[in-house]
Tab-separated table of C-alpha atoms in Angstrom:
chain	number	residue	atom	x	y	z
Y	198	UNK	CA	-14.662	119.632	-112.732
Y	199	UNK	CA	-18.349	119.420	-111.745
Y	200	UNK	CA	-19.289	116.985	-108.827
Y	201	UNK	CA	-22.678	115.152	-109.364
Y	202	UNK	CA	-22.476	114.141	-105.698
Y	203	UNK	CA	-22.030	117.401	-104.348
Y	204	UNK	CA	-24.669	118.907	-106.469
Y	205	UNK	CA	-27.372	116.339	-105.432
Y	206	UNK	CA	-26.348	116.481	-101.796
Y	207	UNK	CA	-27.933	119.927	-101.680
Y	208	UNK	CA	-31.229	118.713	-103.104
Y	209	UNK	CA	-32.072	115.643	-101.306
Y	210	UNK	CA	-32.607	114.663	-97.608
Y	211	UNK	CA	-29.502	113.559	-95.634
Y	212	UNK	CA	-30.957	109.997	-95.287
Y	213	UNK	CA	-31.552	109.545	-98.927
Y	214	UNK	CA	-28.074	110.884	-99.678
Y	215	UNK	CA	-26.394	108.500	-97.370
Y	216	UNK	CA	-28.283	105.386	-98.515
Y	217	UNK	CA	-27.693	106.218	-102.044
Y	218	UNK	CA	-23.997	106.476	-101.499
Y	219	UNK	CA	-24.116	103.112	-99.624
Y	220	UNK	CA	-26.021	101.680	-102.674
Y	221	UNK	CA	-23.250	102.623	-105.103
Y	222	UNK	CA	-20.600	101.166	-102.702
Y	223	UNK	CA	-22.637	98.028	-102.664
Y	224	UNK	CA	-22.238	97.765	-106.444
Y	225	UNK	CA	-25.910	98.200	-107.444
Y	226	UNK	CA	-25.272	100.380	-110.466
Y	227	UNK	CA	-24.956	97.692	-113.250
Y	228	UNK	CA	-24.501	99.403	-116.651
Y	229	UNK	CA	-25.592	102.370	-118.730
Y	230	UNK	CA	-26.691	103.181	-122.182
Y	231	UNK	CA	-25.838	106.364	-124.059
Y	232	UNK	CA	-29.269	107.990	-125.200
Y	233	UNK	CA	-29.760	109.306	-128.805
Y	234	UNK	CA	-30.108	112.783	-127.147
Y	235	UNK	CA	-26.975	114.673	-126.711
Y	236	UNK	CA	-25.263	114.225	-123.344
Y	237	UNK	CA	-27.998	111.943	-121.877
Y	238	UNK	CA	-27.610	108.355	-120.165
Y	239	UNK	CA	-29.856	105.670	-118.938
Y	240	UNK	CA	-28.642	103.493	-116.059
Y	241	UNK	CA	-29.709	100.266	-114.558
Y	242	UNK	CA	-29.681	99.856	-110.801
Y	243	UNK	CA	-30.403	96.579	-109.317
Y	244	UNK	CA	-31.517	96.688	-105.753
Y	245	UNK	CA	-33.592	93.982	-103.539
Y	246	UNK	CA	-34.154	91.944	-106.539
Y	247	UNK	CA	-35.664	94.700	-108.518
Y	248	UNK	CA	-34.190	96.599	-111.544
Y	249	UNK	CA	-34.767	100.472	-111.736
Y	250	UNK	CA	-34.182	102.632	-114.751
Y	251	UNK	CA	-32.558	106.131	-114.171
Y	252	UNK	CA	-32.309	108.724	-116.848
Y	253	UNK	CA	-30.301	111.904	-116.410
Y	254	UNK	CA	-28.121	114.199	-118.471
Y	255	UNK	CA	-24.284	114.311	-118.300
Y	256	UNK	CA	-24.176	117.912	-116.894
Y	257	UNK	CA	-20.448	118.256	-117.072
Y	258	UNK	CA	-20.835	118.131	-120.924
Y	259	UNK	CA	-24.244	119.821	-121.120
Y	260	UNK	CA	-23.413	122.699	-118.960
Y	261	UNK	CA	-20.909	125.495	-119.588
Y	262	UNK	CA	-18.416	125.916	-116.645
Y	263	UNK	CA	-20.174	129.072	-115.584
Y	264	UNK	CA	-23.351	127.199	-115.025
Y	265	UNK	CA	-21.900	124.467	-112.923
Y	266	UNK	CA	-23.504	126.075	-109.943
Y	267	UNK	CA	-27.060	125.113	-111.493
Y	268	UNK	CA	-26.219	121.412	-111.578
Y	269	UNK	CA	-28.395	120.665	-108.641
Y	270	UNK	CA	-31.343	122.345	-110.110
Y	271	UNK	CA	-30.895	120.710	-113.410
Y	272	UNK	CA	-30.858	117.202	-111.697
Y	273	UNK	CA	-34.073	118.124	-109.971
Y	274	UNK	CA	-35.654	119.074	-113.275
Y	275	UNK	CA	-34.320	116.344	-115.558
Y	276	UNK	CA	-33.190	113.251	-113.744
Y	277	UNK	CA	-35.834	110.468	-113.413
Y	278	UNK	CA	-36.127	106.945	-111.921
Y	279	UNK	CA	-38.829	104.398	-112.299
Y	280	UNK	CA	-39.046	103.675	-108.426
Y	281	UNK	CA	-42.221	104.541	-106.411
Y	282	UNK	CA	-40.337	106.959	-104.273
Y	283	UNK	CA	-39.357	109.280	-107.134
Y	284	UNK	CA	-42.882	109.351	-108.372
Y	285	UNK	CA	-44.128	110.603	-105.000
Y	286	UNK	CA	-41.177	112.643	-103.707
Y	287	UNK	CA	-38.592	113.299	-106.489
Y	288	UNK	CA	-34.837	112.567	-106.371
Y	289	UNK	CA	-34.174	109.178	-104.798
Y	290	UNK	CA	-31.433	107.099	-103.380
Y	291	UNK	CA	-30.985	105.345	-106.947
Y	292	UNK	CA	-30.360	108.629	-108.688
Y	293	UNK	CA	-27.804	109.423	-105.870
Y	294	UNK	CA	-26.138	106.040	-106.460
Y	295	UNK	CA	-25.756	106.985	-110.143
Y	296	UNK	CA	-24.449	110.478	-109.246
Y	297	UNK	CA	-21.690	108.775	-107.072
Y	298	UNK	CA	-20.947	106.453	-110.009
Y	299	UNK	CA	-20.546	109.328	-112.455
Y	300	UNK	CA	-18.230	111.123	-109.988
Y	301	UNK	CA	-16.065	108.024	-109.745
Y	302	UNK	CA	-16.108	107.176	-113.416
Y	303	UNK	CA	-14.929	110.706	-114.602
Y	304	UNK	CA	-12.508	110.950	-111.788
Y	305	UNK	CA	-10.833	107.762	-113.135
Y	306	UNK	CA	-10.148	109.729	-116.399
Y	307	UNK	CA	-8.387	112.427	-114.407
Y	308	UNK	CA	-6.561	110.072	-111.974
Y	309	UNK	CA	-3.074	111.246	-112.912
Y	310	UNK	CA	-3.829	114.935	-111.873
Y	311	UNK	CA	-6.597	114.486	-109.197
Y	312	UNK	CA	-5.447	111.580	-107.101
Y	313	UNK	CA	-5.590	113.576	-103.789
Y	314	UNK	CA	-8.934	114.899	-104.652
Y	315	UNK	CA	-10.448	111.438	-105.441
Y	316	UNK	CA	-9.169	110.041	-102.156
Y	317	UNK	CA	-10.426	113.056	-100.215
Y	318	UNK	CA	-13.987	112.622	-101.747
Y	319	UNK	CA	-13.895	108.803	-101.024
Y	320	UNK	CA	-13.173	109.560	-97.458
Y	321	UNK	CA	-16.148	111.989	-97.352
Y	322	UNK	CA	-18.365	109.425	-98.799
Y	323	UNK	CA	-17.489	106.848	-96.119
Y	324	UNK	CA	-17.709	109.586	-93.406
Y	325	UNK	CA	-21.156	110.452	-94.721
Y	326	UNK	CA	-22.298	106.829	-94.596
Y	327	UNK	CA	-21.003	106.393	-91.000
Y	328	UNK	CA	-22.838	109.672	-90.067
Y	329	UNK	CA	-26.156	108.454	-91.595
Y	330	UNK	CA	-25.698	105.024	-89.770
Y	331	UNK	CA	-25.139	106.779	-86.487
Y	332	UNK	CA	-28.096	108.917	-86.919
Y	333	UNK	CA	-30.300	106.067	-87.781
Y	334	UNK	CA	-29.238	104.179	-84.664
Y	335	UNK	CA	-29.851	107.416	-82.694
Y	336	UNK	CA	-33.329	107.602	-83.944
Y	337	UNK	CA	-33.904	103.896	-83.393
Y	338	UNK	CA	-32.677	104.168	-79.796
Y	339	UNK	CA	-34.780	107.209	-78.985
Y	340	UNK	CA	-37.806	105.898	-80.556
Y	341	UNK	CA	-37.405	102.474	-78.676
Y	342	UNK	CA	-37.063	104.325	-75.524
Y	343	UNK	CA	-40.158	106.284	-76.167
Y	344	UNK	CA	-42.070	103.084	-76.887
Y	345	UNK	CA	-40.774	101.514	-73.826
Y	346	UNK	CA	-42.091	104.301	-71.705
Y	347	UNK	CA	-45.463	103.928	-73.153
Y	348	UNK	CA	-45.547	100.068	-72.873
Y	349	UNK	CA	-42.477	98.432	-71.366
Y	350	UNK	CA	-42.433	95.121	-73.128
Y	351	UNK	CA	-39.623	92.547	-73.089
Y	352	UNK	CA	-39.476	92.856	-76.928
Y	353	UNK	CA	-38.701	96.563	-76.788
Y	354	UNK	CA	-36.357	96.261	-73.731
Y	355	UNK	CA	-34.394	93.738	-75.877
Y	356	UNK	CA	-34.285	96.197	-78.719
Y	357	UNK	CA	-32.650	98.929	-76.545
Y	358	UNK	CA	-30.438	96.221	-74.994
Y	359	UNK	CA	-29.044	95.526	-78.620
Y	360	UNK	CA	-28.680	99.073	-79.382
Y	361	UNK	CA	-26.728	99.730	-76.225
Y	362	UNK	CA	-24.050	97.102	-76.888
Y	363	UNK	CA	-20.538	98.586	-77.367
Y	364	UNK	CA	-19.030	99.487	-80.545
Y	365	UNK	CA	-15.822	101.268	-81.660
Y	366	UNK	CA	-16.365	104.180	-82.322
Y	367	UNK	CA	-19.709	104.200	-80.361
Y	368	UNK	CA	-22.544	105.889	-82.024
Y	369	UNK	CA	-23.884	106.840	-78.583
Y	370	UNK	CA	-20.714	108.976	-77.911
Y	371	UNK	CA	-22.862	111.700	-79.528
Y	372	UNK	CA	-23.433	114.606	-77.115
Y	373	UNK	CA	-26.582	115.317	-78.741
Y	374	UNK	CA	-27.961	111.763	-78.074
Y	375	UNK	CA	-26.708	111.686	-74.420
Y	376	UNK	CA	-28.314	115.109	-73.802
Y	377	UNK	CA	-31.602	114.068	-75.342
Y	378	UNK	CA	-31.642	110.871	-73.311
Y	379	UNK	CA	-30.706	112.616	-70.153
Y	380	UNK	CA	-33.487	115.184	-70.746
Y	381	UNK	CA	-36.127	112.624	-71.280
Y	382	UNK	CA	-35.020	110.604	-68.146
Y	383	UNK	CA	-35.013	113.837	-66.059
Y	384	UNK	CA	-38.865	114.251	-66.834
Y	385	UNK	CA	-39.572	110.961	-65.162
Y	386	UNK	CA	-37.778	111.683	-61.720
Y	387	UNK	CA	-39.769	111.633	-58.644
Y	388	UNK	CA	-42.878	110.074	-60.513
Y	389	UNK	CA	-42.682	106.530	-59.068
Y	390	UNK	CA	-44.836	104.852	-61.811
Y	391	UNK	CA	-42.540	106.407	-64.524
Y	392	UNK	CA	-39.375	105.835	-62.702
Y	393	UNK	CA	-39.939	102.134	-61.958
Y	394	UNK	CA	-39.956	101.539	-65.829
Y	395	UNK	CA	-36.296	102.679	-65.908
Y	396	UNK	CA	-35.159	99.853	-63.297
Y	397	UNK	CA	-35.028	96.998	-65.819
Y	398	UNK	CA	-33.810	99.268	-68.675
Y	399	UNK	CA	-30.940	100.656	-66.558
Y	400	UNK	CA	-29.948	96.996	-65.599
Y	401	UNK	CA	-30.090	95.795	-69.178
Y	402	UNK	CA	-27.966	98.622	-70.517
Y	403	UNK	CA	-25.301	98.309	-67.749
Y	404	UNK	CA	-25.292	94.528	-68.347
Y	405	UNK	CA	-24.426	94.654	-72.064
Y	406	UNK	CA	-22.191	97.588	-71.883
Y	407	UNK	CA	-20.883	98.502	-68.402
Y	408	UNK	CA	-18.123	100.923	-69.613
Y	409	UNK	CA	-20.672	103.301	-71.104
Y	410	UNK	CA	-23.753	102.979	-69.136
Y	411	UNK	CA	-22.499	102.507	-65.439
Y	412	UNK	CA	-21.127	105.883	-65.445
Y	413	UNK	CA	-24.142	107.370	-67.353
Y	414	UNK	CA	-26.534	105.996	-64.827
Y	415	UNK	CA	-24.373	106.571	-61.696
Y	416	UNK	CA	-24.319	110.304	-62.372
Y	417	UNK	CA	-27.996	110.329	-62.283
Y	418	UNK	CA	-28.909	108.231	-59.315
Y	419	UNK	CA	-29.308	110.923	-56.801
Y	420	UNK	CA	-32.125	112.445	-58.752
Y	421	UNK	CA	-34.277	109.220	-58.333
Y	422	UNK	CA	-36.717	108.743	-55.562
Y	423	UNK	CA	-35.260	106.820	-52.563
Y	424	UNK	CA	-37.500	103.546	-53.315
Y	425	UNK	CA	-36.408	103.467	-57.082
Y	426	UNK	CA	-32.632	104.247	-56.195
Y	427	UNK	CA	-32.623	101.231	-53.718
Y	428	UNK	CA	-33.914	98.823	-56.219
Y	429	UNK	CA	-31.342	100.030	-58.845
Y	430	UNK	CA	-28.627	99.729	-56.292
Y	431	UNK	CA	-29.732	96.133	-55.606
Y	432	UNK	CA	-29.780	95.386	-59.325
Y	433	UNK	CA	-26.276	96.793	-59.868
Y	434	UNK	CA	-24.960	94.703	-57.091
Y	435	UNK	CA	-26.335	91.585	-58.533
Y	436	UNK	CA	-24.582	92.466	-61.793
Y	437	UNK	CA	-21.412	92.904	-59.887
Y	438	UNK	CA	-21.840	89.620	-57.909
Y	439	UNK	CA	-22.256	87.680	-61.325
Y	440	UNK	CA	-18.999	89.210	-62.553
Y	441	UNK	CA	-20.631	91.380	-65.108
Y	442	UNK	CA	-18.931	94.617	-64.019
Y	443	UNK	CA	-15.297	93.590	-64.359
Y	444	UNK	CA	-14.383	96.416	-66.896
Y	445	UNK	CA	-15.641	99.035	-64.327
Y	446	UNK	CA	-15.258	97.114	-61.038
Y	447	UNK	CA	-13.012	99.836	-59.571
Y	448	UNK	CA	-15.373	102.534	-60.351
Y	449	UNK	CA	-18.310	100.626	-59.071
Y	450	UNK	CA	-16.516	99.845	-55.612
Y	451	UNK	CA	-15.477	103.343	-55.342
Y	452	UNK	CA	-19.175	104.498	-55.794
Y	453	UNK	CA	-20.349	101.907	-53.372
Y	454	UNK	CA	-17.950	102.625	-50.465
Y	455	UNK	CA	-18.760	106.317	-50.825
Y	456	UNK	CA	-22.486	105.839	-50.201
Y	457	UNK	CA	-23.448	106.819	-46.753
Y	458	UNK	CA	-23.420	103.923	-44.293
Y	459	UNK	CA	-27.132	104.317	-43.905
Y	460	UNK	CA	-27.771	103.592	-47.492
Y	461	UNK	CA	-25.276	100.634	-47.438
Y	462	UNK	CA	-26.890	99.127	-44.556
Y	463	UNK	CA	-30.218	99.555	-46.351
Y	464	UNK	CA	-29.059	97.717	-49.344
Y	465	UNK	CA	-27.676	95.025	-47.024
Y	466	UNK	CA	-31.047	94.618	-45.280
Y	467	UNK	CA	-32.764	94.127	-48.609
Y	468	UNK	CA	-30.134	91.702	-49.931
Y	469	UNK	CA	-30.519	89.619	-46.687
Y	470	UNK	CA	-34.266	89.478	-47.248
Y	471	UNK	CA	-34.115	88.680	-50.892
Y	472	UNK	CA	-31.235	86.015	-50.692
Y	473	UNK	CA	-32.204	84.446	-47.304
Y	474	UNK	CA	-30.939	81.044	-48.628
Y	475	UNK	CA	-27.864	82.570	-50.436
Y	476	UNK	CA	-25.928	84.168	-47.690
Y	477	UNK	CA	-22.614	84.354	-49.970
Y	478	UNK	CA	-24.371	87.169	-51.964
Y	479	UNK	CA	-25.033	89.533	-48.933
Y	480	UNK	CA	-21.782	88.405	-47.082
Y	481	UNK	CA	-19.783	89.567	-50.204
Y	482	UNK	CA	-21.628	92.903	-50.085
Y	483	UNK	CA	-20.492	93.485	-46.445
Y	484	UNK	CA	-16.787	93.134	-47.497
Y	485	UNK	CA	-17.019	95.042	-50.745
Y	486	UNK	CA	-19.175	97.821	-49.249
Y	487	UNK	CA	-16.638	98.136	-46.341
Y	488	UNK	CA	-19.215	97.504	-43.604
Y	489	UNK	CA	-16.707	96.854	-40.899
Y	490	UNK	CA	-18.787	97.999	-38.050
Y	491	UNK	CA	-21.748	95.862	-38.991
Y	492	UNK	CA	-19.269	92.780	-39.356
Y	493	UNK	CA	-18.075	93.422	-35.655
Y	494	UNK	CA	-21.570	93.620	-34.365
Y	495	UNK	CA	-22.572	90.318	-36.050
Y	496	UNK	CA	-19.164	88.477	-36.013
Y	497	UNK	CA	-20.552	85.240	-34.543
Y	498	UNK	CA	-22.642	84.574	-37.605
Y	499	UNK	CA	-19.676	84.262	-39.896
Y	500	UNK	CA	-17.820	81.071	-40.693
Y	501	UNK	CA	-14.010	80.598	-40.646
Y	502	UNK	CA	-13.417	81.713	-44.365
Y	503	UNK	CA	-15.423	84.958	-43.568
Y	504	UNK	CA	-13.264	85.467	-40.424
Y	505	UNK	CA	-9.939	84.992	-42.262
Y	506	UNK	CA	-11.167	87.257	-45.115
Y	507	UNK	CA	-12.087	90.029	-42.563
Y	508	UNK	CA	-8.570	89.905	-41.155
Y	509	UNK	CA	-7.123	90.071	-44.605
Y	510	UNK	CA	-9.297	93.139	-45.459
Y	511	UNK	CA	-9.140	94.673	-42.008
Y	512	UNK	CA	-5.907	93.889	-40.364
Y	513	UNK	CA	-6.861	95.846	-37.272
Y	514	UNK	CA	-9.449	93.324	-36.491
Y	515	UNK	CA	-7.214	90.524	-35.597
Y	516	UNK	CA	-7.882	90.754	-31.811
Y	517	UNK	CA	-11.467	90.751	-32.448
Y	518	UNK	CA	-11.471	87.741	-34.696
Y	519	UNK	CA	-9.021	85.353	-32.907
Y	520	UNK	CA	-11.212	84.209	-30.106
Y	521	UNK	CA	-13.767	82.970	-32.674
Y	522	UNK	CA	-11.048	81.223	-34.606
Y	523	UNK	CA	-9.963	79.611	-31.394
Y	524	UNK	CA	-13.467	78.452	-30.573
Y	525	UNK	CA	-13.789	77.027	-34.125
Y	526	UNK	CA	-10.542	75.013	-33.713
Y	527	UNK	CA	-11.767	73.599	-30.311
Y	528	UNK	CA	-15.216	72.578	-32.017
Y	529	UNK	CA	-13.616	71.057	-35.105
Y	530	UNK	CA	-11.120	68.971	-32.985
Y	531	UNK	CA	-13.935	67.486	-31.008
Y	532	UNK	CA	-16.016	66.526	-33.766
Y	533	UNK	CA	-13.160	66.016	-36.515
Y	534	UNK	CA	-13.422	63.095	-39.047
Y	535	UNK	CA	-10.727	62.518	-41.639
Y	536	UNK	CA	-12.690	64.266	-44.463
Y	537	UNK	CA	-12.439	67.553	-42.310
Y	538	UNK	CA	-8.617	67.614	-42.034
Y	539	UNK	CA	-8.062	69.797	-45.079
Y	540	UNK	CA	-10.570	72.428	-43.785
Y	541	UNK	CA	-9.063	72.491	-40.369
Y	542	UNK	CA	-5.436	72.598	-41.635
Y	543	UNK	CA	-6.459	75.498	-43.996
Y	544	UNK	CA	-7.951	77.384	-41.160
Y	545	UNK	CA	-4.668	77.110	-39.021
Y	546	UNK	CA	-2.322	77.875	-41.842
Y	547	UNK	CA	-4.109	81.054	-42.964
Y	548	UNK	CA	-4.479	82.091	-39.369
Y	549	UNK	CA	-0.799	81.841	-38.984
Y	550	UNK	CA	-0.223	83.734	-42.148
Y	551	UNK	CA	-2.590	86.522	-41.748
Y	552	UNK	CA	-2.307	87.162	-37.900
Y	553	UNK	CA	0.984	85.261	-36.820
Y	554	UNK	CA	2.012	83.665	-33.748
Y	555	UNK	CA	-0.059	85.258	-31.165
Y	556	UNK	CA	-0.815	83.990	-27.662
Y	557	UNK	CA	-4.200	82.920	-28.721
Y	558	UNK	CA	-2.766	81.078	-31.869
Y	559	UNK	CA	-0.003	79.280	-29.810
Y	560	UNK	CA	-2.697	78.163	-27.144
Y	561	UNK	CA	-4.986	76.759	-29.981
Y	562	UNK	CA	-2.031	75.154	-31.870
Y	563	UNK	CA	-0.832	73.442	-28.585
Y	564	UNK	CA	-4.504	72.185	-27.934
Y	565	UNK	CA	-4.661	70.785	-31.429
Y	566	UNK	CA	-1.449	68.966	-31.216
Y	567	UNK	CA	-2.177	67.332	-27.761
Y	568	UNK	CA	-5.785	66.431	-28.887
Y	569	UNK	CA	-4.747	65.048	-32.307
Y	570	UNK	CA	-1.712	63.130	-31.461
Y	571	UNK	CA	-2.945	60.105	-33.360
Y	572	UNK	CA	-4.045	62.027	-36.344
Y	573	UNK	CA	-0.662	62.031	-38.117
Y	574	UNK	CA	-2.322	62.983	-41.463
Y	575	UNK	CA	-3.684	66.133	-40.023
Y	576	UNK	CA	-0.591	67.215	-38.085
Y	577	UNK	CA	1.496	66.803	-41.400
Y	578	UNK	CA	-0.836	69.381	-43.066
Y	579	UNK	CA	-0.304	72.098	-40.581
Y	580	UNK	CA	2.708	74.298	-41.248
Y	581	UNK	CA	3.407	75.439	-37.903
Y	582	UNK	CA	3.913	71.842	-36.753
Y	583	UNK	CA	6.505	70.851	-39.276
């Protein structure tokens, strides 16, 4: 049996073929009329509010079996459509839609003996549609990227961001796309004016789809100039702080902790300057980036919760932290108001839990008990005294 779809596929561009198959699946082929001429039909295709007329021969009847190989050429020479595209270029998506309809129509007559072949052909059709859609997104992505490099507008950045959102299966799993994208990025390295255009782009892609784009960009960061690399690291940290890297948190923390200490300290310095009034952002970085030495050198600037977290993360720092905890207990007792009972009790209870009953802890506990004899509400909140 001749296949109209297979025959026309060899005669049209891939995009036209895919769009035509999709039109058929969308149900645009409405009806047909048999022509007076032997083995001819006229079809009506309704698309985007317009009606198109397609005329073509029934090749499986008009051609003898030994001439089935000429079916594609016969369609080129004889099939017509009333659309503008056909007048300028020839075989169009509407004719492809009709060919798909014909394959399905005559396969139905042979269903009893060709069920397997029909299902296989349907699978091929859907696979072709998926391929066409993937290639369309691939071209849109590369074209948007090229446009962004020429003029990095918010509109184009938003377009790339939308194209970067995760899908299953993901069209950007294509090795061809990744290789092309990587090659274009490689041309920009070490050129500061070009590289800086990538900073916002990188942040947008990682924000909308960290699973795909964090790994893609992390592998390339060593190729960036130091200034651009620093700005990128700052941006990625901000995404982490905003809880936008949860799907890849372990991978990001591993990356961060394996940077040289010099690079981590430089990031910290920039975070402190940028978030001078939001110290939680850069303090969080100290713990995540495992900057233990820096913490010890600046321990006096941390509050009680930071000190307790340090002991929780770096158990070996208990002896270094305890004197500061003891000082805090003394200061709080001297200035304590009832509304501060919970904070002081929390400090003492966590101190006991994380470090234990050391000499420093016992001394602070005794001082607290003696100084706050009349504060029964506070003493009841401290586990070690009950």
